[in-house]
Structures are given as structure tokens and as C-alpha cells.
Short mmCIF file of C-alpha atoms and ligand atoms in Angstrom, two decimals:
data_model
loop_
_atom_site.label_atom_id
_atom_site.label_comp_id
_atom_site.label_asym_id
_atom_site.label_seq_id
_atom_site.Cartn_x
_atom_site.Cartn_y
_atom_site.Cartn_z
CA UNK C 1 0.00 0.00 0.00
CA UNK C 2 1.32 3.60 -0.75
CA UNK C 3 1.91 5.73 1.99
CA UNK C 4 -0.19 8.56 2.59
CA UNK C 5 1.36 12.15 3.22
CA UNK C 6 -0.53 14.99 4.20
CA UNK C 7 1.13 17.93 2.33
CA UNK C 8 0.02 21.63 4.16
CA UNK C 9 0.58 24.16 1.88
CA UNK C 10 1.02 21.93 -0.85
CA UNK C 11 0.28 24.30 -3.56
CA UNK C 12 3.09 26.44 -2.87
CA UNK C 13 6.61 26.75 -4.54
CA UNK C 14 8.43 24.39 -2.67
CA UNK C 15 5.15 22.00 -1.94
CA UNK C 16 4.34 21.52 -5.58
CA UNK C 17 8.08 20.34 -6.19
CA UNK C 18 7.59 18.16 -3.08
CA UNK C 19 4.29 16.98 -3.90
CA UNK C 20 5.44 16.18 -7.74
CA UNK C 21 8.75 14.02 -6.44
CA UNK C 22 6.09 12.41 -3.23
CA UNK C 23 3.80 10.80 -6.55
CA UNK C 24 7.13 10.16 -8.37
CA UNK C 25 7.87 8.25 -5.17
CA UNK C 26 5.20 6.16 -5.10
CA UNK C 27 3.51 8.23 -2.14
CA UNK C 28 0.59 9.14 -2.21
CA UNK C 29 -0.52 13.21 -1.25
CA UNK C 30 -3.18 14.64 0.16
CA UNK C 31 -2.45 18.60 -0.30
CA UNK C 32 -4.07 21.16 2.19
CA UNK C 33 -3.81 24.52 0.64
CA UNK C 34 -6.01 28.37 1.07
CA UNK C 35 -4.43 29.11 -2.08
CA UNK C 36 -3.62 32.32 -0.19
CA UNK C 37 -0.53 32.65 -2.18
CA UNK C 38 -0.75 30.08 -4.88
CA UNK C 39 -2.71 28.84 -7.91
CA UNK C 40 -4.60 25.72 -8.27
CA UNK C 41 -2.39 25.37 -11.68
CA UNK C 42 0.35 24.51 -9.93
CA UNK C 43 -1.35 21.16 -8.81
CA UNK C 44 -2.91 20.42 -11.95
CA UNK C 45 0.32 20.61 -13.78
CA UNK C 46 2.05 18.29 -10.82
CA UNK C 47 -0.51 15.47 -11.82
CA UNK C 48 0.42 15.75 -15.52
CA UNK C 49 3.81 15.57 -14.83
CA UNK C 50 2.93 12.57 -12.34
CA UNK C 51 1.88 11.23 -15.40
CA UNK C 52 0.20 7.98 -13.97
CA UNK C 53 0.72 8.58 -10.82
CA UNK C 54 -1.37 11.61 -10.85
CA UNK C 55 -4.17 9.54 -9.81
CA UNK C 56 -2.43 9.53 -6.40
CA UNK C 57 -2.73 13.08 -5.83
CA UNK C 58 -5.86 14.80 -4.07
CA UNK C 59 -6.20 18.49 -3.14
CA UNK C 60 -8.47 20.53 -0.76
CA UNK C 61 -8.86 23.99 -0.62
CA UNK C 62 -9.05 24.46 2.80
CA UNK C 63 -7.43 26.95 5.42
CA UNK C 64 -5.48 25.18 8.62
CA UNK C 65 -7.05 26.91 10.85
CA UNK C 66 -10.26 25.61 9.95
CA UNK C 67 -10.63 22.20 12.67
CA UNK C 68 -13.77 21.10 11.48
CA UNK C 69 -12.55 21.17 7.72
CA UNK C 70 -9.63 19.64 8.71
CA UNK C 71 -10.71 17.34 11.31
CA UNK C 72 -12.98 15.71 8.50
CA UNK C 73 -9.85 15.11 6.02
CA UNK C 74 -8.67 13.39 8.79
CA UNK C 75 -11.02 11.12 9.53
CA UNK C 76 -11.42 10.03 5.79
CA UNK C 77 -7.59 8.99 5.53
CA UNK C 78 -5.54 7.26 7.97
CA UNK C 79 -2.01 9.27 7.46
CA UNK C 80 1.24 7.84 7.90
CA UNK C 81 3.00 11.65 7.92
CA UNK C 82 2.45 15.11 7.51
CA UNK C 83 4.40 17.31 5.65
CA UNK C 84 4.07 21.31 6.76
CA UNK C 85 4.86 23.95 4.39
CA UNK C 86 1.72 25.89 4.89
CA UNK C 87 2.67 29.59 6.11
CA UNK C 88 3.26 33.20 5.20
CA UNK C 89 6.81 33.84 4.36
CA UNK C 90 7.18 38.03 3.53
CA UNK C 91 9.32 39.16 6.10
CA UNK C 92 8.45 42.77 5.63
CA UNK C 93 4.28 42.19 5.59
CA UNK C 94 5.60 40.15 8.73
CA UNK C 95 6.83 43.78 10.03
CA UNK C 96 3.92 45.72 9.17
CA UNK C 97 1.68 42.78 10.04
CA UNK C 98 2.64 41.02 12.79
CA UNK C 99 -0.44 39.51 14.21
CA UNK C 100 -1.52 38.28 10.77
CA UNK C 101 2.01 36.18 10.78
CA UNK C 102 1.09 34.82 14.26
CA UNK C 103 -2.27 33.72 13.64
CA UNK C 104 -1.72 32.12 10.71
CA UNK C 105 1.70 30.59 11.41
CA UNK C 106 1.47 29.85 14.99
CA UNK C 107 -2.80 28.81 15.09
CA UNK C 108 -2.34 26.96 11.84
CA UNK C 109 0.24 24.78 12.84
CA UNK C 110 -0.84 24.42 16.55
CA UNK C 111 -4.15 23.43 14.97
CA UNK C 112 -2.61 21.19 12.73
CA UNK C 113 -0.87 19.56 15.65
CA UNK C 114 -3.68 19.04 17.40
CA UNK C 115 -5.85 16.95 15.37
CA UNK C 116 -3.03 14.69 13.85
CA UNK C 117 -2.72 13.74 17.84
CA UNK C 118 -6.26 13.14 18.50
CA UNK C 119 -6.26 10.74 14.87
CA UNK C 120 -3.02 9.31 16.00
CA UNK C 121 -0.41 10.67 13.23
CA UNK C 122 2.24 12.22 15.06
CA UNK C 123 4.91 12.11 12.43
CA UNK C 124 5.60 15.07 10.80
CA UNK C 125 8.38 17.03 9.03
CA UNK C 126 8.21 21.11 9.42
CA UNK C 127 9.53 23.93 6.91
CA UNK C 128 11.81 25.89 9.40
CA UNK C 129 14.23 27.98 8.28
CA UNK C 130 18.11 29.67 7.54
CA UNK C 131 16.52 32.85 9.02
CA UNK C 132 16.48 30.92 12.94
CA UNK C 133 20.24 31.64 12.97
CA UNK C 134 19.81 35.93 12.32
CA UNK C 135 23.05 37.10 11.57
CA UNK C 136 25.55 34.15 12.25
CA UNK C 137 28.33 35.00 14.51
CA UNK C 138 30.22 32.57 12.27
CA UNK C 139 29.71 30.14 9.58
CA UNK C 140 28.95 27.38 8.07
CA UNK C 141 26.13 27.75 10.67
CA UNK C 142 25.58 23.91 12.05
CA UNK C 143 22.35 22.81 13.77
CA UNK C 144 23.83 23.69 17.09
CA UNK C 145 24.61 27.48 16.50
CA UNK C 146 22.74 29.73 18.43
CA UNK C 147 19.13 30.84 16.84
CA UNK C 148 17.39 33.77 17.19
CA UNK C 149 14.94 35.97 15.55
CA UNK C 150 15.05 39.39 13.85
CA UNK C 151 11.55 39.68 12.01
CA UNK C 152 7.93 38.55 13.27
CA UNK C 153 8.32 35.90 10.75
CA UNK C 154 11.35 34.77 11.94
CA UNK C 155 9.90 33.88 15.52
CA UNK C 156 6.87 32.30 14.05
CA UNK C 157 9.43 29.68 13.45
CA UNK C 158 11.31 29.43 16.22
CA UNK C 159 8.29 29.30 18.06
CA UNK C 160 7.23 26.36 15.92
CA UNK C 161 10.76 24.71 16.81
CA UNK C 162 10.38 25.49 20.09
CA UNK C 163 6.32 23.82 19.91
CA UNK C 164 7.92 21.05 18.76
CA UNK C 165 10.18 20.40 21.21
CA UNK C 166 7.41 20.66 23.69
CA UNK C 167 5.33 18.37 22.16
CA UNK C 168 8.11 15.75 21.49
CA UNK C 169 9.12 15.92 24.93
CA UNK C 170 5.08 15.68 26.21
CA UNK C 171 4.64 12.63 24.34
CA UNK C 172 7.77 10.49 22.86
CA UNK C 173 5.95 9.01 20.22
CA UNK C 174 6.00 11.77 18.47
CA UNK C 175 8.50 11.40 15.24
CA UNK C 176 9.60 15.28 14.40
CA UNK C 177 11.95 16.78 11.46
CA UNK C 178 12.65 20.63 11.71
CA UNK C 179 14.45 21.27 8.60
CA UNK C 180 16.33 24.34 8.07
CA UNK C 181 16.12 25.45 4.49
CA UNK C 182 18.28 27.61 2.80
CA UNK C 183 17.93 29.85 -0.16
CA UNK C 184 15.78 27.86 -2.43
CA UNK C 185 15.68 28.98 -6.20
CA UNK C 186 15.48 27.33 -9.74
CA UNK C 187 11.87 25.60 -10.61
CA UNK C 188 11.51 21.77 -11.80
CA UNK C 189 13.59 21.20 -15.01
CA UNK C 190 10.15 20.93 -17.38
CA UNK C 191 9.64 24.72 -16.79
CA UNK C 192 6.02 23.80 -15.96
CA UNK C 193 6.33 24.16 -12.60
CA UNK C 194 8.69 26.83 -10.54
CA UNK C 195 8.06 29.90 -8.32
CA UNK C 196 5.35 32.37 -8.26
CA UNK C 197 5.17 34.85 -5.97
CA UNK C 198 2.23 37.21 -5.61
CA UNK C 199 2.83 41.10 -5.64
CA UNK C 200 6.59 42.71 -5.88
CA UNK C 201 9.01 40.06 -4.87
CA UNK C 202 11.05 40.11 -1.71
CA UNK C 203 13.26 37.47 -2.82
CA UNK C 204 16.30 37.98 -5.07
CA UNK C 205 16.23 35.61 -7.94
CA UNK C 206 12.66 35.73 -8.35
CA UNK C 207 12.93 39.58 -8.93
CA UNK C 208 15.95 39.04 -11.42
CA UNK C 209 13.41 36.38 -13.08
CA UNK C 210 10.71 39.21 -13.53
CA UNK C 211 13.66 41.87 -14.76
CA UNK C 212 14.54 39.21 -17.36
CA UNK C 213 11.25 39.04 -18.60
CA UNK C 214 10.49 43.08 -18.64
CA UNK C 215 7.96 42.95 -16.07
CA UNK C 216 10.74 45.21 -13.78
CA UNK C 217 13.16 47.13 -14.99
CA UNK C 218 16.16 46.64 -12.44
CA UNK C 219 17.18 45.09 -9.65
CA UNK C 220 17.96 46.89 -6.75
CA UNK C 221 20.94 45.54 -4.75
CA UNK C 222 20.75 46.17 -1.26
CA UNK C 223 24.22 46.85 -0.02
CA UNK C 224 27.78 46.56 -1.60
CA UNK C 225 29.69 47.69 1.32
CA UNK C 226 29.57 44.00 3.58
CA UNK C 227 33.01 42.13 4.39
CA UNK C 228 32.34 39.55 1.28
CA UNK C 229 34.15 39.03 -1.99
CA UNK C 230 32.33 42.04 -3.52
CA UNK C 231 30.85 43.70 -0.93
CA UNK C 232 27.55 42.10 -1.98
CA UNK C 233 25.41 39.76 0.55
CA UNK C 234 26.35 36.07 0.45
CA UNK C 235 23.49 33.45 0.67
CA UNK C 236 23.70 29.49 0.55
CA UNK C 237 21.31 28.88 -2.64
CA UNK C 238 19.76 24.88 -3.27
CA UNK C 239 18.06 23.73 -6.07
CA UNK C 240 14.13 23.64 -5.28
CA UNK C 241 14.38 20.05 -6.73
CA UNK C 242 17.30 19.20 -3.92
CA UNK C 243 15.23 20.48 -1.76
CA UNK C 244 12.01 18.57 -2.79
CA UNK C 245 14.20 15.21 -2.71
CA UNK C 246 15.39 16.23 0.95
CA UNK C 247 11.75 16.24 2.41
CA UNK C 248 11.88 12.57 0.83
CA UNK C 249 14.74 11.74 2.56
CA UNK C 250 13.39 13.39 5.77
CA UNK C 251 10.26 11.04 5.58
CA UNK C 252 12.34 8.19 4.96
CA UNK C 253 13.73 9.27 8.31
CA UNK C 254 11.21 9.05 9.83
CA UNK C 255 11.34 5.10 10.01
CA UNK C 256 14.42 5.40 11.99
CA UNK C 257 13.09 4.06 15.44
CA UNK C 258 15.47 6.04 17.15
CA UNK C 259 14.49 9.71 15.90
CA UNK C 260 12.59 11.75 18.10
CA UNK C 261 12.73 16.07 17.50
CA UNK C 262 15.45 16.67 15.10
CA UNK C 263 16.98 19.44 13.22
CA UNK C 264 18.60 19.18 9.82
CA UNK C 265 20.13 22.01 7.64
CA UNK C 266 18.83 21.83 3.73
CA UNK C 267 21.79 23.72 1.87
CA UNK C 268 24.74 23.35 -0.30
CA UNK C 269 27.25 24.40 2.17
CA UNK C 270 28.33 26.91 -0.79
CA UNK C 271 28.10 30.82 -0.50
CA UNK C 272 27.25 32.71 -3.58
CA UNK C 273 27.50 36.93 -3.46
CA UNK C 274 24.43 38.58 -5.19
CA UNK C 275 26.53 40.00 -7.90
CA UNK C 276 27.81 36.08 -8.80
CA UNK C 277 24.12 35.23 -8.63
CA UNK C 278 22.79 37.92 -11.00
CA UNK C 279 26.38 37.04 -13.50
CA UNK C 280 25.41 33.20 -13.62
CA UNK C 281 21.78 34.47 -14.32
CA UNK C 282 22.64 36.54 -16.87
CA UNK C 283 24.96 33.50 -18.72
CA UNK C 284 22.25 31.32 -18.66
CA UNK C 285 19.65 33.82 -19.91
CA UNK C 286 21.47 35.86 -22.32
CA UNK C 287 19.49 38.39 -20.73
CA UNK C 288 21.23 41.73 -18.91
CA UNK C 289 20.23 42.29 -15.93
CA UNK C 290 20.21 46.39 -15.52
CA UNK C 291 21.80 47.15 -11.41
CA UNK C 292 20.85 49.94 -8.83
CA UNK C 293 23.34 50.05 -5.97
CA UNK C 294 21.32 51.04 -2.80
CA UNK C 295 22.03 50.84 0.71
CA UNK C 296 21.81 47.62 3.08
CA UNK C 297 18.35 46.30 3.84
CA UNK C 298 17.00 46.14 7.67
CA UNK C 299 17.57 42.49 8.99
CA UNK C 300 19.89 41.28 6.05
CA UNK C 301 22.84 39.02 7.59
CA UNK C 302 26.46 39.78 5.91
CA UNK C 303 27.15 35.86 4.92
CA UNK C 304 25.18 32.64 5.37
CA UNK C 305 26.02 29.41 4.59
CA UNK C 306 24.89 25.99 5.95
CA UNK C 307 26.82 23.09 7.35
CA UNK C 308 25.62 20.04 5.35
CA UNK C 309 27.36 17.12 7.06
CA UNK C 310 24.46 16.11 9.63
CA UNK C 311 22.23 16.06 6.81
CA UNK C 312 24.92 14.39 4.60
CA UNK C 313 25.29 11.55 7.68
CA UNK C 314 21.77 11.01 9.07
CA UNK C 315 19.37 11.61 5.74
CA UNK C 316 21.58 10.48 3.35
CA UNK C 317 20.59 13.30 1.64
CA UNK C 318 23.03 16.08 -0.51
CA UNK C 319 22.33 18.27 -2.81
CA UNK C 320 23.67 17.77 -6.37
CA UNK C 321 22.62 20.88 -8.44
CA UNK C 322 24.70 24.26 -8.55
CA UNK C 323 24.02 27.53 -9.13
CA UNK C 324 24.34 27.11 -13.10
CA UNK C 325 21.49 24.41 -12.88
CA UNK C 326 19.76 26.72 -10.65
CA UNK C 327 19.80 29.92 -12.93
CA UNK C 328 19.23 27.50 -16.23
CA UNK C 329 16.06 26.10 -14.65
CA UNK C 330 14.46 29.46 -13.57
CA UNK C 331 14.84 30.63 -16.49
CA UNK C 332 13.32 27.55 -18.82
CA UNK C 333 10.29 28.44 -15.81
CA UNK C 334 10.61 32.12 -16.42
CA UNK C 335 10.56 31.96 -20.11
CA UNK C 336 8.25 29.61 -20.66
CA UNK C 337 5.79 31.83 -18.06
CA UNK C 338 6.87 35.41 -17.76
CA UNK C 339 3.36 36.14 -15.75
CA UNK C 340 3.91 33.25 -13.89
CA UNK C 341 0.64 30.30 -13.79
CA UNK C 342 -1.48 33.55 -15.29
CA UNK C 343 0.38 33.34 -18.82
CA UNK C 344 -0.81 31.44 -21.24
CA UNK C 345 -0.34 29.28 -23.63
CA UNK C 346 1.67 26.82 -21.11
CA UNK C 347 -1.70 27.18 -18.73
CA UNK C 348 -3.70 24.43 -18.58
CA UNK C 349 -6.34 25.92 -16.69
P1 NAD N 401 4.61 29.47 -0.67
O1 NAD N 401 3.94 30.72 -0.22
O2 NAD N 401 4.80 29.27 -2.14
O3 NAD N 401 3.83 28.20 -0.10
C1 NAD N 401 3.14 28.22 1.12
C2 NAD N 401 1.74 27.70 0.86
O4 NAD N 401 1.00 27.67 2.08
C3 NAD N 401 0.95 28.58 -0.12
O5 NAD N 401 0.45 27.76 -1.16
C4 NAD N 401 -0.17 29.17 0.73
O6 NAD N 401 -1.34 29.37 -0.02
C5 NAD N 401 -0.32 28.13 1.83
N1 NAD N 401 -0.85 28.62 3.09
C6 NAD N 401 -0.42 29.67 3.83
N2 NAD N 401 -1.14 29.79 4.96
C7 NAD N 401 -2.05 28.78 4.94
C8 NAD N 401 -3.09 28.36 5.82
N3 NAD N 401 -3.34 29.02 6.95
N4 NAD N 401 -3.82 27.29 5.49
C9 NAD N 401 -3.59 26.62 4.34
N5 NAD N 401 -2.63 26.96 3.46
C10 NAD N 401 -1.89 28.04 3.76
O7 NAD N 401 6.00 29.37 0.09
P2 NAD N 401 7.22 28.37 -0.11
O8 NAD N 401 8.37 29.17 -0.60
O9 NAD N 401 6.80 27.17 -0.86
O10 NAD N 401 7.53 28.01 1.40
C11 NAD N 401 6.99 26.85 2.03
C12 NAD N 401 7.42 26.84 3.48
O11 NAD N 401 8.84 26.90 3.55
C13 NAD N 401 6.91 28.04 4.28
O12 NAD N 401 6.59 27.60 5.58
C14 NAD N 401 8.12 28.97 4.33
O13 NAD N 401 8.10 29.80 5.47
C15 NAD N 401 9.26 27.96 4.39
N6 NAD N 401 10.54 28.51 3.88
C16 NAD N 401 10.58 29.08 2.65
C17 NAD N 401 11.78 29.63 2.19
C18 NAD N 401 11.86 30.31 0.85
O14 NAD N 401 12.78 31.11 0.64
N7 NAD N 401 10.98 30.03 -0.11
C19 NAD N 401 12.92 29.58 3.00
C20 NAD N 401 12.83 28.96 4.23
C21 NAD N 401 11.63 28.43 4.67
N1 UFG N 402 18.79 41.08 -2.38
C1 UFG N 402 19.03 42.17 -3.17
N2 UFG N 402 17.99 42.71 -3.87
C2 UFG N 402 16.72 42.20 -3.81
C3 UFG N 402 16.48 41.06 -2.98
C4 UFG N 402 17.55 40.54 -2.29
O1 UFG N 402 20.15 42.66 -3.25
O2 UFG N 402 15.81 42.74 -4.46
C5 UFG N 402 19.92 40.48 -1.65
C6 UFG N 402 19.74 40.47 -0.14
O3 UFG N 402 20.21 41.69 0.41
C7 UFG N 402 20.56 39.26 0.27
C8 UFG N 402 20.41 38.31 -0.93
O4 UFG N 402 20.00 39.12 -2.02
O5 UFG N 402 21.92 39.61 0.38
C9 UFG N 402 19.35 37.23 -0.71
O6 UFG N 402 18.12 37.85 -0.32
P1 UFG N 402 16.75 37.04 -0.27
O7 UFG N 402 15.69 38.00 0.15
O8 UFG N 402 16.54 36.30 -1.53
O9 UFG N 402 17.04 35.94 0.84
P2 UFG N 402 17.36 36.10 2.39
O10 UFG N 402 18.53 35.22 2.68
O11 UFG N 402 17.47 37.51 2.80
O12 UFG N 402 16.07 35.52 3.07
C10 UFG N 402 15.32 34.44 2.52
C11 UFG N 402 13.93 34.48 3.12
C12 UFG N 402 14.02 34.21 4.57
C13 UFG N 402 14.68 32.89 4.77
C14 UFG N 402 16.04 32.90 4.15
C15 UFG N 402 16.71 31.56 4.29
O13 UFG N 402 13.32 35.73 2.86
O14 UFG N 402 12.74 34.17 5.13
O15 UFG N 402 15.93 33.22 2.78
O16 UFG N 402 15.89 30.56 3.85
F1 UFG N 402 14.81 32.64 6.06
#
């Protein structure tokens, strides 16, 4: 029998890549998704790249904070895990908005804990975050560097972390993975899947993607005055697709009888400066990205870069794409959908 995952926020940029390598997989998904800040495309196009084993995909457009709707998606399908991507992720709205961020972050997911206890699923693997380690006093940051906060997004996460701790240690049958992604970018090599982000981006590469296609017409580098190579910001980037196959390896994992709460780090262990980023982007595009030079943005670390060997030695797991791949992929995406799951003709809805 297939196993049954529970994918939150499954419509999402890194869900959809998730949920398309879960089918691949021979899992089968149930995705929970508001659509908030995704498009029912996404999932459509997942199942036709599933090809037959689209059938094992199913979708519900429900918000987690609704228990009753959720409660009753429980009680159809026994799960064996849940996979939880679902969350706001703009760490300036987080700023302006903070309560927004902690409803939906903290009573989504404390909802969502809730009922998988009372129907008896208590594995589950959790989208935490690069940004629980602020601005690292040193690097490669490992698991056991200090964490800390510096946004209202930021803490909805190491709240979560912290939740699930609690929980863990309340109950030890509870099978937890935090994992600690990095900077993901790139979309799934077809080009019919990849990221689209609603509004003005807040993310780098996905604002050089919409500068490549016209829809912007520069990108604004914040800061060229850090301690780095060339003064720019240096970030850890990983393929969406090594990411997608590292939630695989995390559920795998979760097997392991030994595993109770742990913490893994999803990077490359490589730093990349913006201006290499926006270079290799260009290469791969033939497109020229035009620069403004501005100051640094509130919040942004100098350099961050993940340690990869726990991952490496406990999930088996490493990512095998570089930044070339990376920038190649976004930009079959890009091309092939400068306006994103709206353009046409590559929509199939
Ligand atoms: P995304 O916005 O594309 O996906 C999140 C999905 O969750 C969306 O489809 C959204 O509609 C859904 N959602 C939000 N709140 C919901 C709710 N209350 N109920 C149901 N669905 C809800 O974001 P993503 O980039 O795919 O990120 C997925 C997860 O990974 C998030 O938790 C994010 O914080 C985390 N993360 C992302 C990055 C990144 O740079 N993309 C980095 C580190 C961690
Ligand atoms: N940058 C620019 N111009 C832009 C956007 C970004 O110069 O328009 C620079 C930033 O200053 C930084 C680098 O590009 O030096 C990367 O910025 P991102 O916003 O793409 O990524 P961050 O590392 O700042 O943060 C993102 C998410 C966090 C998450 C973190 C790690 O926003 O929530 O990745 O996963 F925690």
C-alpha cells in the first residue's frame, strides 16, 4: 500500500516540487492549501507531470485553521505523515503585520498539531528555516549554533521549533523533522512548474526572473559595502528540486526508530554573493540584468552558509545541483511563463 502524506501548503513553490517528487515516489498526497498565495495550476500541472501517478494526488482547498474542515480530512484517511509547508513567508508584511504572521503561522500549525494527535499521526516534518540563525556570529552555521529571531516571521518559526520540542518531549511518540532550508531557487527542469510569488518580490532571484522578462526594470541591490568578496550579501542557494528530494529523505527518516525532534540544515554548504548570482543568471539567460546600488536592507545578515554534514550523515541526503542548474532552470520556468501560472499558452487551466 502507498503511503499517505498529508502535504500543508502543498500548492506552494516548494510543496508543488515536493508533492510532484512524493507521486514520483510512489507516495501518495493529500495537499491542504487556502491558495492564499498560490494557484490551483500549480497542482494540476504536478498530476500531468505525475503522469500515472497523478491519480495519487488529491487536493483541498481548505485553510489550517479551519478544525472542522480539517478534522474531516482526517477522519477520511488514515495518514502515515504530515508534511508542513503551509505559512506566510514576507518578512516585511511580517513587520507591518505582525499579528496576521502569528495567527496564521502559529494557530495553523498548533491546529494542525492538534488533530493529527487526536487521529493518532504524530509524524511530521516542518519547513523551518536559515533565518532561525539571524546574523551568524560565524559560519557554516551547524544545527547547534545559536538561533534567534530578527523579524515577526522569523519567531513564528522558532516558536514552531520550540512547539515542537514541547510536544516531542510531552509525548515520545511523536516522530519530528525541523528542517532548516536555505535559499531555495530554480523551478523543476520541465519549466512547468517553478516559483510564483504574488505582488513585488522580496526574494532575489525571483525579482531578477521578472527583470529578465520586462515585467521590472532593475534590480535593486541592497548593499555593496559587507566584508564579502564584492561587498555584496552572500546566501547558501539549493536547487528547489534538492530540496524537494530532501523532504523525501526526511520522511524516509522518519522510520528510523530512534528519531525523536530533530533538526537538519537543507543547503549546499556553498556561499554565492548577489553580484555572482545575477552574472550566472545573466549567462544562462542571455538576458542583462540592468543594477541599482542602494544601501543595506533592515535584517539582512552579511554571509550565510549551511553546514551540510548532519544532513549528509543522518538523511543520506546532498544536494547535487549548482548555481548554473539553478539559474538554467528558472529561467526555462521564467521563459516559458513570464506572468507566472497567469500566462498562457503553457496554462492548462
Ligand atoms: P509558498 O507561499 O509558495 O507556499 C506556502 C503555501 O502555504 C501557499 O500555497 C499558501 O497558499 C499556503 N498557506 C499559507 N497559509 C495557509 C493556511 N493558513 N492554510 C492553508 N494553506 C496556507 O511558500 P514556499 O516558498 O513554498 O515556502 C513553504 C514553506 O517553507 C513556508 O513555511 C516557508 O516559510 C518555508 N521557507 C521558505 C523559504 C523560501 O525562501 N521560499 C525559505 C525557508 C523556509
Ligand atoms: N537582495 C538584493 N535585492 C533584492 C532582494 C535581495 O540585493 O531585491 C539580496 C539580499 O540583500 C541578500 C540576498 O540578495 O543579500 C538574498 O536575499 P533574499 O531575500 O533572496 O534571501 P534572504 O537570505 O534575505 O532571506 C530568505 C527568506 C528568509 C529565509 C532565508 C533563508 O526571505 O525568510 O531566505 O531561507 F529565512
Amino acid at each position: 500500500m502507498a503511503k499517505k502524506i498529508l502535504v500543508t501548503g502543498g500548492a506552494g513553490y516548494i510543496g508543488s516540487h515536493t508533492v510532484l517528487q512524493l507521486l514520483e515516489g510512489g507516495y501518495s498526497a493529500v495537499v491542504v492549501d487556502n491558495l492564499d498565495n498560490s494557484s490551483a495550476v500549480a497542482l494540476h500541472r504536478v498530476k500531468e507531470l505525475a503522469a500515472e501517478h497523478g491519480d495519487n494526488l488529491s487536493f483541498h482547498q481548505v485553510d489550517l485553521r479551519d478544525r472542522p474542515a480539517l478534522e474531516k480530512i482526517f477522519s477520511e484517511t488514515k495518514f502515515d505523515a504530515v508534511i508542513h509547508f503551509a505559512g506566510l513567508k514576507a518578512v516585511g508584511e511580517s513587520v507591518q503585520r505582525p499579528l496576521l504572521y502569528y495567527n496564521n503561522n502559529l494557530v495553523g500549525t498548533i491546529t494542525l498539531l492538534e488533530v493529527m494527535a487526536k487521529h493518532g499521526c504524530k509524524n511530521l516534518v516542518f519547513s523551518s528555516s536559515a533565518t532561525v540563525y539571524g546574523w551568524p556570529k560565524e559560519v557554516p552555521c551547524t544545527e547547534e549554533s545559536p538561533i534567534s529571531a530578527l523579524n515577526p516571521y522569523g519567531r513564528t518559526k522558532l516558536y514552531i521549533e520550540e512547539i515542537c520540542r514541547d510536544v516531542y518531549r510531552s509525548d515520545s511518540e511523536w516522530k519530528i523533522i525541523l528542517l532548516r532550508y536555505f535559499n531555495p531557487v530554480g523551478a523543476h527542469p520541465s519549466g512547468y512548474i517553478g516559483e510564483d510569488p504574488r505582488g513585488i518580490p522580496n526574494n532575489l532571484m525571483p525579482f531578477v526572473q521578472q527583470v529578465a522578462v520586462g515585467r521590472r526594470p532593475h534590480l535593486t541591490v541592497f548593499g555593496n559595502d559587507y566584508n564579502t568578496k564584492d561587498g555584496t550579501g552572500v546566501r547558501d542557494y539549493i536547487h528547489v528540486v534538492d530540496l524537494a528530494d530532501g523532504h523525501i529523505a526526511a520522511l524516509r527518516k522518519l522510520d528510523d526508530p530512534k528519531i525523536g525532534c530533530e533538526v537538519y540544515n537543507l543547503g549546499t554548504g556553498k556561499g554565492t554573493s548577489v553580484l555572482e548570482m545575477v552574472a550566472t543568471f545573466e549567462k544562462a539567460s542571455g538576458k542583462k540584468i540592468p543594477l541599482v546600488i542602494a544601501g543595506r536592507r533592515p535584517g539582512d545578515a552579511e554571509v550565510v552558509y549551511a553546514s551540510t554534514a548532519r544532513a549528509e550523515a543522518e538523511l543520506n541526503w546532498k544536494a547535487k545541483y549548482g548555481i548554473e542548474e539553478m539559474c538554467r532552470d528558472l529561467w526555462n520556468w521564467a521563459s516559458k511563463n513570464p506572468l507566472g501560472y497567469d500566462s498562457s499558452p503553457a496554462s492548462t487551466n
